[in-house]
CSV table of C-alpha atoms in Angstrom, one decimal:
chain,number,residue,atom,x,y,z
A,1,MET,CA,28.3,8.6,5.2
A,2,ALA,CA,30.3,5.6,6.3
A,3,ASP,CA,28.5,5.5,9.7
A,4,LEU,CA,25.1,5.8,8.0
A,5,LEU,CA,25.9,2.9,5.6
A,6,TRP,CA,26.9,0.6,8.5
A,7,PHE,CA,23.7,1.6,10.4
A,8,VAL,CA,21.5,0.8,7.4
A,9,ALA,CA,23.4,-2.5,6.8
A,10,GLU,CA,22.6,-3.6,10.3
A,11,ARG,CA,18.9,-2.8,9.9
A,12,THR,CA,18.4,-4.1,6.3
A,13,GLY,CA,21.1,-6.7,5.8
A,14,TYR,CA,21.9,-5.4,2.3
A,15,LEU,CA,25.5,-6.5,2.7
A,16,LYS,CA,24.3,-10.2,2.4
A,17,SER,CA,23.4,-9.4,-1.2
A,18,PHE,CA,27.1,-9.1,-2.2
A,19,ALA,CA,27.9,-12.7,-3.1
A,20,HIS,CA,31.4,-13.5,-4.4
A,21,VAL,CA,31.6,-14.1,-8.1
A,22,LEU,CA,33.1,-17.6,-7.5
A,23,GLU,CA,30.2,-18.4,-5.1
A,24,ARG,CA,31.0,-21.6,-3.2
A,25,TYR,CA,34.5,-21.8,-4.5
A,26,VAL,CA,35.7,-18.8,-2.6
A,27,LYS,CA,38.1,-19.7,0.2
A,28,GLN,CA,37.9,-16.7,2.5
A,29,ASP,CA,35.3,-14.2,3.6
A,30,THR,CA,35.5,-10.6,2.5
A,31,ASP,CA,35.9,-7.6,4.7
A,32,PRO,CA,32.6,-5.7,4.7
A,33,LYS,CA,34.3,-2.3,5.0
A,34,LEU,CA,36.0,-2.9,1.7
A,35,ILE,CA,32.6,-3.4,0.0
A,36,LEU,CA,31.3,-0.2,1.6
A,37,ALA,CA,34.4,1.7,0.5
A,38,CYS,CA,34.0,0.5,-3.1
A,39,ILE,CA,30.3,1.6,-3.0
A,40,VAL,CA,31.2,5.1,-1.8
A,41,ALA,CA,34.1,5.3,-4.3
A,42,MET,CA,31.9,4.5,-7.2
A,43,GLY,CA,28.7,6.2,-6.0
A,44,THR,CA,30.4,9.5,-5.4
A,45,ASN,CA,32.4,9.3,-8.7
A,46,MET,CA,35.6,9.4,-6.6
A,47,GLY,CA,37.0,6.2,-8.0
A,48,LEU,CA,39.0,3.5,-6.2
A,49,TRP,CA,42.4,5.2,-6.4
A,50,LYS,CA,41.2,8.3,-4.7
A,51,MET,CA,39.2,6.3,-2.1
A,52,ALA,CA,42.4,4.5,-1.2
A,53,GLU,CA,44.0,7.8,-0.5
A,54,VAL,CA,41.3,9.3,1.7
A,55,SER,CA,40.3,6.1,3.6
A,56,GLY,CA,43.8,4.5,4.3
A,57,LEU,CA,42.7,1.3,2.6
A,58,SER,CA,44.8,-0.6,0.1
A,59,TYR,CA,44.0,0.2,-3.6
A,60,SER,CA,44.7,-3.5,-4.6
A,61,ALA,CA,42.3,-4.7,-1.9
A,62,LEU,CA,39.6,-2.3,-3.1
A,63,LEU,CA,40.1,-3.3,-6.8
A,64,THR,CA,39.9,-7.0,-5.9
A,65,THR,CA,36.8,-6.5,-3.9
A,66,ALA,CA,35.1,-4.4,-6.6
A,67,ARG,CA,35.8,-7.1,-9.2
A,68,ASN,CA,34.6,-9.9,-7.0
A,69,PHE,CA,31.5,-8.4,-5.4
A,70,LEU,CA,30.2,-5.3,-7.2
A,71,ARG,CA,28.1,-6.5,-10.1
A,72,ALA,CA,24.8,-5.3,-11.5
A,73,GLU,CA,22.9,-8.2,-9.9
A,74,THR,CA,24.4,-7.8,-6.5
A,75,LEU,CA,23.9,-4.1,-6.4
A,76,HIS,CA,20.3,-4.5,-7.6
A,77,ALA,CA,19.6,-7.0,-4.8
A,78,ALA,CA,21.2,-4.7,-2.2
A,79,ASN,CA,19.1,-1.8,-3.4
A,80,ASP,CA,16.0,-4.0,-3.3
A,81,ALA,CA,16.8,-4.9,0.3
A,82,ILE,CA,17.0,-1.3,1.4
A,83,SER,CA,13.9,-0.3,-0.6
A,84,ASN,CA,11.8,-3.2,0.9
A,85,ALA,CA,13.0,-2.2,4.5
A,86,THR,CA,11.9,1.4,3.8
A,87,ALA,CA,8.5,0.3,2.6
A,88,ALA,CA,8.0,-1.6,5.8
A,89,LEU,CA,8.3,1.6,7.9
A,90,PRO,CA,5.1,3.1,9.3
A,91,VAL,CA,5.3,6.5,7.6
A,92,PHE,CA,5.9,5.0,4.1
A,93,GLN,CA,2.2,4.3,3.6
A,94,ALA,CA,1.4,7.9,4.6
A,95,TYR,CA,3.4,9.0,1.4
A,96,ASP,CA,0.8,7.5,-0.9
A,97,ILE,CA,-0.7,10.1,-3.2
A,98,HIS,CA,-4.5,10.1,-2.7
A,99,GLN,CA,-4.4,6.6,-1.2
A,100,GLN,CA,-2.7,5.2,-4.3
A,101,LYS,CA,0.7,3.8,-5.1
A,102,HIS,CA,1.8,6.5,-7.5
A,103,SER,CA,5.2,6.2,-9.2
A,104,SER,CA,7.1,8.3,-11.7
A,105,SER,CA,10.0,7.8,-14.0
A,106,ASP,CA,12.3,10.4,-15.5
A,107,GLY,CA,15.8,10.6,-17.0
A,108,GLN,CA,18.9,12.4,-15.7
A,109,HIS,CA,21.5,13.2,-18.3
A,110,ILE,CA,25.1,12.5,-17.3
A,111,VAL,CA,28.2,13.6,-19.2
A,112,THR,CA,30.7,10.8,-20.1
A,113,GLN,CA,34.4,11.7,-20.2
A,114,ILE,CA,35.3,8.5,-21.9
A,115,ASP,CA,33.6,7.5,-25.2
A,116,THR,CA,31.3,4.4,-24.7
A,117,VAL,CA,29.0,2.6,-27.1
A,118,ASN,CA,25.9,4.3,-25.7
A,119,ALA,CA,27.4,7.8,-25.3
A,120,ARG,CA,26.0,10.3,-27.8
A,121,HIS,CA,26.1,14.0,-28.5
A,122,SER,CA,23.2,16.2,-27.3
A,123,SER,CA,23.6,19.9,-27.6
A,124,LYS,CA,20.6,20.5,-25.3
A,125,PHE,CA,22.1,18.6,-22.4
A,126,PHE,CA,25.9,18.2,-23.0
A,127,ALA,CA,26.8,21.1,-25.3
A,128,LEU,CA,29.8,19.8,-27.3
A,129,LYS,CA,30.3,16.7,-25.1
A,130,LYS,CA,28.8,13.3,-25.0
A,131,GLY,CA,26.7,11.6,-22.4
A,132,VAL,CA,24.1,9.0,-21.3
A,133,ASN,CA,20.7,9.1,-19.7
A,134,ALA,CA,20.0,7.5,-16.3
A,135,ILE,CA,16.3,6.6,-16.0
A,136,THR,CA,15.0,6.1,-12.4
A,137,LEU,CA,11.7,4.7,-11.2
A,138,ALA,CA,10.6,6.3,-7.9
A,139,MET,CA,7.6,5.8,-5.7
A,140,ASN,CA,6.9,7.4,-2.3
A,141,HIS,CA,10.4,9.0,-2.5
A,142,VAL,CA,12.1,5.7,-2.9
A,143,PRO,CA,14.2,5.0,-6.1
A,144,ILE,CA,13.1,1.4,-6.7
A,145,ASN,CA,14.7,0.7,-10.1
A,146,ALA,CA,17.1,2.4,-12.6
A,147,LYS,CA,18.5,1.9,-16.0
A,148,ILE,CA,21.2,3.6,-18.1
A,149,ILE,CA,20.3,4.2,-21.8
A,150,GLY,CA,21.9,6.2,-24.5
A,151,ALA,CA,21.2,9.9,-24.9
A,152,HIS,CA,19.9,9.1,-28.4
A,153,GLU,CA,17.3,6.7,-27.1
A,154,HIS,CA,13.7,7.8,-26.3
A,155,GLU,CA,12.7,7.5,-22.7
A,156,SER,CA,9.2,6.2,-23.5
A,157,HIS,CA,10.7,3.0,-25.0
A,158,PHE,CA,11.8,1.9,-21.5
A,159,VAL,CA,8.8,2.9,-19.4
A,160,PHE,CA,7.2,-0.5,-19.4
A,161,ASP,CA,10.6,-2.3,-18.9
A,162,ILE,CA,11.6,-0.3,-15.9
A,163,LEU,CA,8.1,-0.9,-14.3
A,164,TYR,CA,7.8,-4.6,-15.2
A,165,ASN,CA,11.3,-5.5,-14.2
A,166,ASN,CA,10.9,-3.9,-10.8
A,167,THR,CA,11.8,-6.7,-8.3
A,168,THR,CA,11.0,-4.8,-5.0
A,169,GLU,CA,7.9,-5.4,-2.9
A,170,ILE,CA,6.8,-1.8,-3.8
A,171,LYS,CA,4.3,-2.3,-6.6
A,172,PRO,CA,3.0,1.0,-8.3
A,173,GLU,CA,-0.6,1.2,-9.3
A,174,ARG,CA,-0.5,4.5,-11.2
A,175,HIS,CA,2.6,5.8,-13.2
A,176,SER,CA,3.4,9.2,-14.4
A,177,THR,CA,6.1,10.6,-16.8
A,178,ASP,CA,6.6,13.9,-18.6
A,179,THR,CA,6.1,14.2,-22.3
A,180,HIS,CA,9.3,12.3,-23.1
A,181,GLY,CA,7.7,9.2,-21.5
A,182,THR,CA,4.8,9.0,-23.9
A,183,ASN,CA,4.6,7.3,-27.3
A,184,GLN,CA,1.9,5.6,-29.4
A,185,VAL,CA,1.8,2.3,-27.4
A,186,ASN,CA,2.5,3.0,-23.8
A,187,PHE,CA,-1.1,3.8,-22.7
A,188,PHE,CA,-2.4,0.4,-23.9
A,189,ILE,CA,0.6,-1.7,-22.9
A,190,LEU,CA,0.7,-0.4,-19.4
A,191,ARG,CA,-3.1,-0.7,-19.0
A,192,VAL,CA,-2.9,-4.4,-20.1
A,193,PHE,CA,-0.3,-5.1,-17.3
A,194,GLY,CA,-2.3,-3.4,-14.6
A,195,TYR,CA,-0.8,0.1,-14.5
A,196,GLN,CA,-2.7,3.3,-14.9
A,197,PHE,CA,-0.6,5.5,-17.1
A,198,SER,CA,-1.0,9.2,-16.3
A,199,PRO,CA,1.6,11.4,-18.1
A,200,ARG,CA,1.8,15.1,-18.0
A,201,TYR,CA,1.8,16.7,-21.5
A,202,ARG,CA,3.7,19.9,-22.2
A,203,ASP,CA,1.4,20.9,-25.1
A,204,LEU,CA,-1.9,19.5,-24.1
A,205,HIS,CA,-3.9,21.6,-26.6
A,206,LYS,CA,-2.1,19.7,-29.5
A,207,LYS,CA,-3.3,16.4,-28.1
A,208,ILE,CA,-6.9,17.5,-27.8
A,209,ASP,CA,-7.2,17.6,-31.6
A,210,SER,CA,-6.4,13.8,-31.7
A,211,LEU,CA,-9.2,12.6,-29.5
A,212,VAL,CA,-11.2,9.5,-30.8
A,213,GLY,CA,-14.6,8.2,-29.9
A,214,PHE,CA,-16.8,5.2,-30.7
A,215,GLN,CA,-19.3,7.3,-32.6
A,216,HIS,CA,-19.0,9.8,-35.4
A,217,PRO,CA,-18.1,13.3,-34.3
A,218,SER,CA,-21.4,14.7,-35.5
A,219,ARG,CA,-23.2,12.6,-32.8
A,220,TYR,CA,-21.6,14.5,-30.0
A,221,GLY,CA,-23.5,17.7,-30.5
A,222,ASP,CA,-22.1,21.0,-29.2
A,223,ILE,CA,-19.9,19.7,-26.4
A,224,LEU,CA,-16.6,21.6,-25.9
A,225,PHE,CA,-14.2,18.7,-26.7
A,226,LYS,CA,-15.2,16.4,-29.5
A,227,PRO,CA,-13.4,13.4,-31.0
A,228,SER,CA,-11.8,14.1,-34.3
A,229,ARG,CA,-13.0,10.8,-35.7
A,230,LYS,CA,-14.5,7.4,-35.0
A,231,VAL,CA,-12.4,4.5,-33.6
A,232,PHE,CA,-11.3,1.9,-36.2
A,233,ASP,CA,-12.8,-0.9,-34.1
A,234,THR,CA,-12.9,-3.4,-37.0
A,235,LEU,CA,-9.2,-3.1,-37.5
A,236,ILE,CA,-8.6,-3.8,-33.8
A,237,CYS,CA,-10.7,-6.9,-33.8
A,238,LYS,CA,-9.0,-8.2,-37.0
A,239,GLU,CA,-5.5,-7.7,-35.6
A,240,TRP,CA,-6.2,-8.8,-32.0
A,241,PRO,CA,-4.5,-12.3,-32.4
A,242,ASN,CA,-1.3,-10.6,-33.5
A,243,ILE,CA,-1.5,-8.0,-30.6
A,244,GLN,CA,-1.9,-10.8,-28.1
A,245,ARG,CA,1.3,-12.5,-29.3
A,246,ILE,CA,3.2,-9.2,-28.8
A,247,LEU,CA,1.7,-8.9,-25.3
A,248,ALA,CA,2.6,-12.5,-24.5
A,249,SER,CA,6.2,-11.9,-25.5
A,250,LEU,CA,6.4,-8.9,-23.2
A,251,ALA,CA,4.8,-10.8,-20.3
A,252,GLN,CA,7.3,-13.7,-20.6
A,253,LYS,CA,10.2,-11.2,-20.9
A,254,ASP,CA,11.3,-12.8,-24.2
A,255,VAL,CA,11.7,-9.3,-25.6
A,256,THR,CA,11.9,-5.8,-24.2
A,257,GLN,CA,9.5,-3.0,-25.0
A,258,ALA,CA,12.3,-1.0,-26.7
A,259,THR,CA,12.9,-3.9,-29.1
A,260,ILE,CA,9.2,-4.2,-29.8
A,261,VAL,CA,8.9,-0.5,-30.5
A,262,ARG,CA,11.9,-0.5,-32.8
A,263,LYS,CA,10.5,-3.5,-34.7
A,264,LEU,CA,7.1,-1.8,-35.1
A,265,ALA,CA,8.8,1.5,-36.2
A,266,SER,CA,10.7,-0.4,-38.9
A,267,TYR,CA,7.4,-1.6,-40.5
A,268,LYS,CA,5.8,0.3,-43.3
A,269,ARG,CA,3.3,2.9,-42.2
A,270,GLN,CA,0.4,0.9,-43.5
A,271,ASN,CA,1.2,-2.1,-41.4
A,272,GLN,CA,-2.1,-3.3,-39.9
A,273,THR,CA,-0.8,-4.6,-36.6
A,274,LYS,CA,1.0,-1.4,-35.9
A,275,LYS,CA,-2.1,0.7,-36.8
A,276,ALA,CA,-4.3,-1.5,-34.5
A,277,LEU,CA,-1.9,-1.0,-31.6
A,278,TRP,CA,-1.9,2.7,-32.2
A,279,GLU,CA,-5.7,2.7,-32.3
A,280,LEU,CA,-5.9,1.0,-28.9
A,281,ASP,CA,-3.5,3.5,-27.5
A,282,ASN,CA,-5.6,6.3,-28.9
A,283,ILE,CA,-8.6,5.1,-27.0
A,284,TYR,CA,-6.8,5.1,-23.6
A,285,ARG,CA,-5.0,8.3,-24.3
A,286,SER,CA,-8.3,10.0,-25.1
A,287,LEU,CA,-9.7,8.9,-21.8
A,288,HIS,CA,-6.7,10.1,-19.9
A,289,ILE,CA,-6.7,13.5,-21.6
A,290,LEU,CA,-10.4,14.0,-20.8
A,291,ASP,CA,-9.8,13.1,-17.1
A,292,PHE,CA,-6.7,15.3,-17.0
A,293,ILE,CA,-8.8,18.3,-18.2
A,294,ASP,CA,-11.7,17.6,-16.0
A,295,ASP,CA,-10.0,16.7,-12.7
A,296,PRO,CA,-7.7,19.3,-11.1
A,297,ILE,CA,-6.9,16.8,-8.3
A,298,LEU,CA,-5.5,14.4,-10.8
A,299,ARG,CA,-3.3,17.1,-12.3
A,300,GLN,CA,-1.9,17.9,-8.8
A,301,ARG,CA,-1.3,14.2,-8.1
A,302,ILE,CA,0.7,13.8,-11.4
A,303,GLN,CA,2.7,16.9,-10.6
A,304,LYS,CA,3.4,15.7,-7.1
A,305,ALA,CA,4.7,12.3,-8.3
A,306,LEU,CA,7.0,14.0,-10.9
A,307,ASN,CA,8.3,16.4,-8.3
A,308,ARG,CA,9.4,13.4,-6.2
A,309,GLY,CA,11.5,12.1,-9.1
A,310,GLU,CA,13.1,15.4,-9.6
A,311,ALA,CA,14.0,15.6,-5.9
A,312,TYR,CA,15.8,12.2,-6.2
A,313,HIS,CA,17.8,13.6,-9.1
A,314,ARG,CA,18.9,16.5,-7.0
A,315,MET,CA,20.0,14.1,-4.3
A,316,ARG,CA,21.9,11.8,-6.7
A,317,ARG,CA,23.7,14.9,-8.2
A,318,ALA,CA,24.8,15.9,-4.7
A,319,ILE,CA,26.0,12.3,-3.9
A,320,SER,CA,28.0,12.0,-7.1
A,321,TYR,CA,29.7,15.3,-6.6
A,322,VAL,CA,33.3,14.3,-7.5
A,323,ASN,CA,34.5,15.3,-11.0
A,324,GLY,CA,31.4,17.4,-11.6
A,325,GLY,CA,29.2,14.2,-11.6
A,326,LYS,CA,30.7,13.0,-14.9
A,327,PHE,CA,31.1,9.3,-15.6
A,328,ARG,CA,34.8,8.2,-15.9
A,329,VAL,CA,34.2,4.6,-16.9
A,330,LYS,CA,34.8,2.7,-20.1
A,331,THR,CA,31.9,0.3,-20.5
A,332,GLU,CA,28.1,0.4,-20.3
A,333,ALA,CA,28.2,-2.3,-17.5
A,334,GLU,CA,30.5,0.0,-15.4
A,335,GLN,CA,28.0,2.9,-16.0
A,336,GLN,CA,25.2,0.8,-14.6
A,337,ILE,CA,27.3,-0.3,-11.6
A,338,TRP,CA,28.4,3.3,-10.7
A,339,ASN,CA,24.8,4.5,-11.1
A,340,ASP,CA,23.5,1.7,-8.8
A,341,CYS,CA,26.1,2.6,-6.2
A,342,SER,CA,24.8,6.2,-6.2
A,343,ARG,CA,21.3,4.8,-5.9
A,344,LEU,CA,22.3,2.6,-3.0
A,345,ILE,CA,23.8,5.6,-1.1
A,346,ALA,CA,20.6,7.6,-1.8
A,347,ASN,CA,18.5,4.6,-0.7
A,348,ALA,CA,20.4,4.4,2.6
A,349,ILE,CA,20.0,8.1,3.3
A,350,ILE,CA,16.3,7.9,2.5
A,351,HIS,CA,15.9,4.9,4.7
A,352,TYR,CA,17.7,6.6,7.6
A,353,ASN,CA,15.5,9.8,7.2
A,354,THR,CA,12.3,7.7,6.8
A,355,LEU,CA,13.2,5.7,10.0
A,356,ILE,CA,13.5,8.9,12.0
A,357,LEU,CA,10.2,10.3,10.5
A,358,SER,CA,8.5,7.0,11.3
A,359,ARG,CA,9.5,7.1,15.0
A,360,VAL,CA,8.2,10.7,15.2
A,361,TYR,CA,5.1,9.8,13.2
A,362,GLU,CA,4.3,7.0,15.8
A,363,GLN,CA,4.8,9.5,18.6
A,364,LYS,CA,2.3,12.0,17.1
A,365,LEU,CA,-0.2,9.2,16.3
A,366,ALA,CA,-0.1,8.1,20.0
A,367,ALA,CA,-0.6,11.7,21.1
A,368,GLY,CA,-3.4,12.3,18.6
A,369,ASP,CA,-1.6,15.4,17.2
A,370,GLN,CA,-3.3,15.6,13.8
A,371,ASP,CA,-1.5,18.9,12.8
A,372,ALA,CA,1.9,17.3,13.4
A,373,ILE,CA,0.8,14.1,11.5
A,374,GLU,CA,-0.1,16.2,8.5
A,375,ILE,CA,3.3,18.0,8.6
A,376,ILE,CA,5.1,14.7,8.7
A,377,LYS,CA,3.1,13.4,5.8
A,378,GLY,CA,4.3,16.4,3.8
A,379,THR,CA,7.9,16.1,4.9
A,380,SER,CA,10.2,14.5,2.3
A,381,PRO,CA,12.9,12.1,3.4
A,382,VAL,CA,14.9,13.0,0.3
A,383,ALA,CA,17.3,15.3,2.2
A,384,TRP,CA,21.0,15.1,2.8
A,385,GLN,CA,22.0,18.1,4.8
A,386,ASN,CA,22.2,15.9,7.9
A,387,VAL,CA,24.8,13.6,6.2
A,388,ASN,CA,28.5,14.5,5.6
A,389,LEU,CA,29.2,13.5,2.0
A,390,ILE,CA,32.8,14.6,1.9
A,391,GLY,CA,36.0,14.4,4.0
A,392,LYS,CA,38.0,11.5,5.3
A,393,PHE,CA,36.2,8.2,5.3
A,394,GLU,CA,36.4,5.8,8.3
A,395,PHE,CA,34.7,2.5,7.6
A,396,THR,CA,35.4,0.9,11.0
A,397,GLU,CA,32.2,-0.7,12.3
A,398,GLU,CA,32.9,0.2,15.9
A,399,ASN,CA,32.5,3.9,15.2
A,400,ALA,CA,29.1,3.5,13.5
A,401,LYS,CA,26.8,3.8,16.5
A,402,VAL,CA,23.6,5.7,15.9
A,403,ASP,CA,20.9,6.0,18.6
A,404,ILE,CA,17.8,6.5,16.5
A,405,GLU,CA,15.5,6.3,19.5
A,406,ALA,CA,17.4,9.2,21.2
A,407,LEU,CA,17.2,11.3,18.0
A,408,ALA,CA,13.4,10.7,17.7
A,409,ALA,CA,12.8,11.2,21.4
A,410,ARG,CA,13.9,14.9,21.1
A,411,TYR,CA,10.7,15.6,19.0
A,412,ASN,CA,8.6,14.8,22.1
A,413,ASP,CA,9.7,18.1,23.5
A,414,PRO,CA,7.0,20.7,22.3
A,415,ASP,CA,9.6,23.5,22.1
A,416,PHE,CA,12.0,21.3,20.0
A,417,TRP,CA,9.1,20.3,17.7
A,418,ARG,CA,8.0,23.9,17.3
A,419,LYS,CA,11.5,25.0,16.4
A,420,SER,CA,11.9,22.1,14.0
A,421,VAL,CA,8.7,22.9,12.2
A,422,GLU,CA,9.6,26.6,12.0
A,423,GLY,CA,13.1,25.7,10.6
A,424,TYR,CA,15.0,27.3,13.4
A,425,SER,CA,16.2,24.1,15.1
A,426,ASP,CA,20.0,23.8,15.5
A,427,ALA,CA,19.8,20.0,15.4
């Protein structure tokens, strides 16, 4: 893992993102290997003390480095640097789903051993323990944004925030979630800001009964799926100025979507602005449900995007293997830092795998091997069997020499390629 992090650092320059907390007042440069050791210590849930034991580095030096360099903003910038570099690789565009930038977001529940403000009980996920929820935005296998929320908070309240606060150069066009990512405003809000919201419903038959139309249900004849009622278009027109103010606040990032939803939920049920927002959402939800029923290709695309998010969760679980993957930190800020360290390690592994696949992809393009090209397009870079995640860590830069061209050149050999495709290669 240490060699891989050095290799990715040379290619992406993500170590430049780790600015000292004192900025220009710092008197000496830091040792990059200390930053990498801190990232691995937190990303694997190992902790700085255990990392000092297995790496031969000083615990006090690791603690000082973590305090000075590992912050939410520096880790976010480092993750963006790796994500942007991955997006620039040739094979990245081949991962588009139906020629579209299709992202997904989902939560991963993590047990907390120490009580924090956002830790909550959830018998479904934690039995008798407490935990939090790590929401990750993924597109084309790359985790481009993440946020820690309480286990008691609804994932749908953060769907817009995690999309709109994405600072990478990877810009999703269509976004999918499972049922937990839906509420009564997300369809409309995401549509206004240029995203096509395409969730997967667990109980679709229940949603069919809530379809709306612009004419009375009796006007639709004997068609299979009828609207249950006519849209309250007069209410929408009346409340449009208030709705515009809400959208402007979201656009200027004066307030988060979660705050807006909580405020709307606190109003009385007959509040007119809330009812108008719900009505706008009903229109776009009805359109999506009809498309979802009518288009099997759309259903496959949504499921494919969600599967990629689940694959990242499996990788993150494998990376943060120490202590059963449980958080052992005392504050919400530390939870975000440890989660972003795990995401950085995952991003580095994905970049490394995507780089190898890109080199092979270019080989097959030059050779005109369409069968091989299709196989590569269907090959996920979210794999970690080729990376040693455990053992003694050596963060010396001189040992981190990876010849990517030599690795990719082996796939020019027809026999090696055939064995790799069949899963019998000993590489």
